[in-house]
CSV table of C-alpha atoms and ligand atoms in Angstrom, one decimal:
chain,number,residue,atom,x,y,z
A,1,MET,CA,-29.7,-8.3,59.2
A,2,LYS,CA,-33.1,-6.7,58.7
A,3,MET,CA,-31.6,-4.5,55.9
A,4,ARG,CA,-30.3,-7.6,54.1
A,5,LYS,CA,-33.8,-9.2,54.2
A,6,ALA,CA,-35.4,-6.1,52.9
A,7,ILE,CA,-32.9,-5.8,50.1
A,8,SER,CA,-33.3,-9.4,49.1
A,9,ALA,CA,-37.1,-9.0,49.2
A,10,VAL,CA,-36.9,-6.0,46.9
A,11,LEU,CA,-34.6,-7.8,44.6
A,12,ALA,CA,-36.9,-10.8,44.4
A,13,GLY,CA,-39.7,-8.5,43.5
A,14,VAL,CA,-37.7,-6.7,40.8
A,15,LEU,CA,-36.7,-10.0,39.3
A,16,ALA,CA,-40.3,-11.3,39.3
A,17,LEU,CA,-41.5,-8.1,37.6
A,18,SER,CA,-38.7,-8.1,35.0
A,19,ALA,CA,-39.4,-11.7,34.1
A,20,LEU,CA,-43.1,-10.9,33.4
A,21,PRO,CA,-43.0,-9.1,30.1
A,22,ILE,CA,-40.7,-11.7,28.5
A,23,SER,CA,-43.0,-14.6,29.3
A,24,ALA,CA,-46.1,-12.6,28.3
A,25,MET,CA,-44.4,-11.7,24.9
A,26,SER,CA,-43.3,-15.2,24.1
A,27,ALA,CA,-46.6,-16.7,25.0
A,28,GLY,CA,-48.7,-14.1,23.1
A,29,ALA,CA,-46.9,-13.4,19.8
A,30,GLU,CA,-48.7,-16.1,17.8
A,31,GLY,CA,-52.1,-15.5,19.2
A,32,ALA,CA,-51.9,-11.7,19.1
A,33,TYR,CA,-51.3,-11.5,15.3
A,34,ALA,CA,-53.2,-12.9,12.4
A,35,PRO,CA,-51.4,-15.5,10.3
A,36,GLY,CA,-49.6,-13.6,7.6
A,37,ASP,CA,-49.1,-10.5,9.7
A,38,VAL,CA,-45.4,-11.2,9.6
A,39,ASP,CA,-44.2,-7.7,10.5
A,40,MET,CA,-46.7,-7.7,13.5
A,41,ASP,CA,-48.3,-4.3,12.8
A,42,GLY,CA,-51.8,-5.6,13.2
A,43,VAL,CA,-52.8,-5.7,9.5
A,44,ILE,CA,-51.9,-7.9,6.6
A,45,THR,CA,-50.4,-5.7,3.9
A,46,GLY,CA,-48.1,-5.8,0.9
A,47,HIS,CA,-45.3,-5.2,3.4
A,48,ASP,CA,-45.9,-8.6,5.0
A,49,ALA,CA,-45.7,-10.3,1.5
A,50,ALA,CA,-42.6,-8.2,0.8
A,51,VAL,CA,-40.9,-9.2,4.1
A,52,VAL,CA,-41.5,-12.9,3.3
A,53,SER,CA,-40.2,-12.5,-0.3
A,54,ARG,CA,-37.2,-10.8,1.1
A,55,TYR,CA,-36.7,-13.6,3.6
A,56,LEU,CA,-37.0,-16.2,0.7
A,57,HIS,CA,-34.8,-14.5,-1.8
A,58,VAL,CA,-32.4,-12.1,-0.1
A,59,ASP,CA,-31.9,-12.7,3.6
A,60,ASN,CA,-32.9,-16.0,5.2
A,61,THR,CA,-32.0,-14.7,8.7
A,62,LEU,CA,-34.6,-11.9,8.4
A,63,LEU,CA,-37.4,-13.5,10.4
A,64,ASN,CA,-37.5,-14.6,14.0
A,65,ALA,CA,-39.3,-17.7,15.3
A,66,ASP,CA,-42.5,-15.9,15.9
A,67,GLN,CA,-42.4,-14.3,12.5
A,68,LEU,CA,-41.7,-17.6,10.9
A,69,ALA,CA,-44.8,-19.1,12.6
A,70,LEU,CA,-46.9,-16.2,11.3
A,71,ALA,CA,-45.4,-16.5,7.8
A,72,ASP,CA,-46.2,-20.2,7.5
A,73,VAL,CA,-49.9,-19.4,6.6
A,74,ASN,CA,-50.6,-22.8,5.1
A,75,GLY,CA,-49.2,-24.6,8.1
A,76,ASP,CA,-47.0,-27.0,6.3
A,77,GLY,CA,-44.0,-26.3,8.5
A,78,VAL,CA,-41.9,-24.4,5.9
A,79,VAL,CA,-42.0,-20.8,4.8
A,80,ASP,CA,-41.9,-20.7,1.0
A,81,GLN,CA,-43.3,-19.0,-2.0
A,82,ALA,CA,-46.8,-20.5,-1.5
A,83,ASP,CA,-47.0,-18.6,1.8
A,84,ALA,CA,-45.8,-15.4,0.2
A,85,ASP,CA,-48.3,-15.7,-2.5
A,86,TRP,CA,-51.1,-16.3,0.0
A,87,ILE,CA,-50.2,-13.3,2.0
A,88,HIS,CA,-50.0,-11.2,-1.2
A,89,GLU,CA,-53.5,-12.4,-2.3
A,90,ASN,CA,-55.0,-11.8,1.1
A,91,GLU,CA,-53.4,-8.5,2.0
A,92,GLU,CA,-56.0,-6.1,3.5
A,93,VAL,CA,-54.1,-3.0,2.4
A,94,GLU,CA,-52.2,-3.0,-0.8
A,95,LEU,CA,-48.7,-1.8,-1.0
A,96,GLY,CA,-48.7,1.9,-1.7
A,97,ALA,CA,-52.2,2.4,-0.3
A,98,CYS,CA,-51.0,3.2,3.2
A,99,ASP,CA,-51.9,6.5,4.9
A,100,ILE,CA,-48.8,8.5,4.4
A,101,SER,CA,-50.0,11.1,7.0
A,102,VAL,CA,-48.8,8.4,9.5
A,103,PRO,CA,-45.5,7.5,8.1
A,104,ASN,CA,-44.1,4.1,9.0
A,105,PRO,CA,-40.4,4.2,8.2
A,106,THR,CA,-40.2,0.5,7.6
A,107,SER,CA,-43.1,0.4,5.2
A,108,LEU,CA,-41.8,3.5,3.4
A,109,PHE,CA,-38.4,1.9,3.1
A,110,TYR,CA,-39.9,-1.2,1.4
A,111,GLN,CA,-42.1,0.8,-0.9
A,112,LEU,CA,-39.1,2.9,-2.0
A,113,VAL,CA,-36.9,-0.1,-2.6
B,1,CA,CA1,-48.5,-6.6,8.8
B,2,CA,CA1,-45.9,-22.9,4.5
């Protein structure tokens, strides 16, 4: 009997801990990244504009709900070319100007494509 209680207490603790990161992530995604930082790397770059363009013209399943919220920079409820243009005009690091001593495979992929 005691063993059962101990096991269920441990299981309850494990469940509580495993639920934490999920709720923290879903609550923090929008606040943690600047509008336009669609790839969520902490900086608005040409890659963010490229991701939105790719979403608009190639693959409309590319972005998840958090990314769609970040991509809608003018807040009109839809992600369209106006948002991509704004991101492109406001990028902090231009495409191709990234520090290649710290290679980011995703950025490199989009620069090569
Ligand atoms: Ca970014
Ligand atoms: Ca928009």
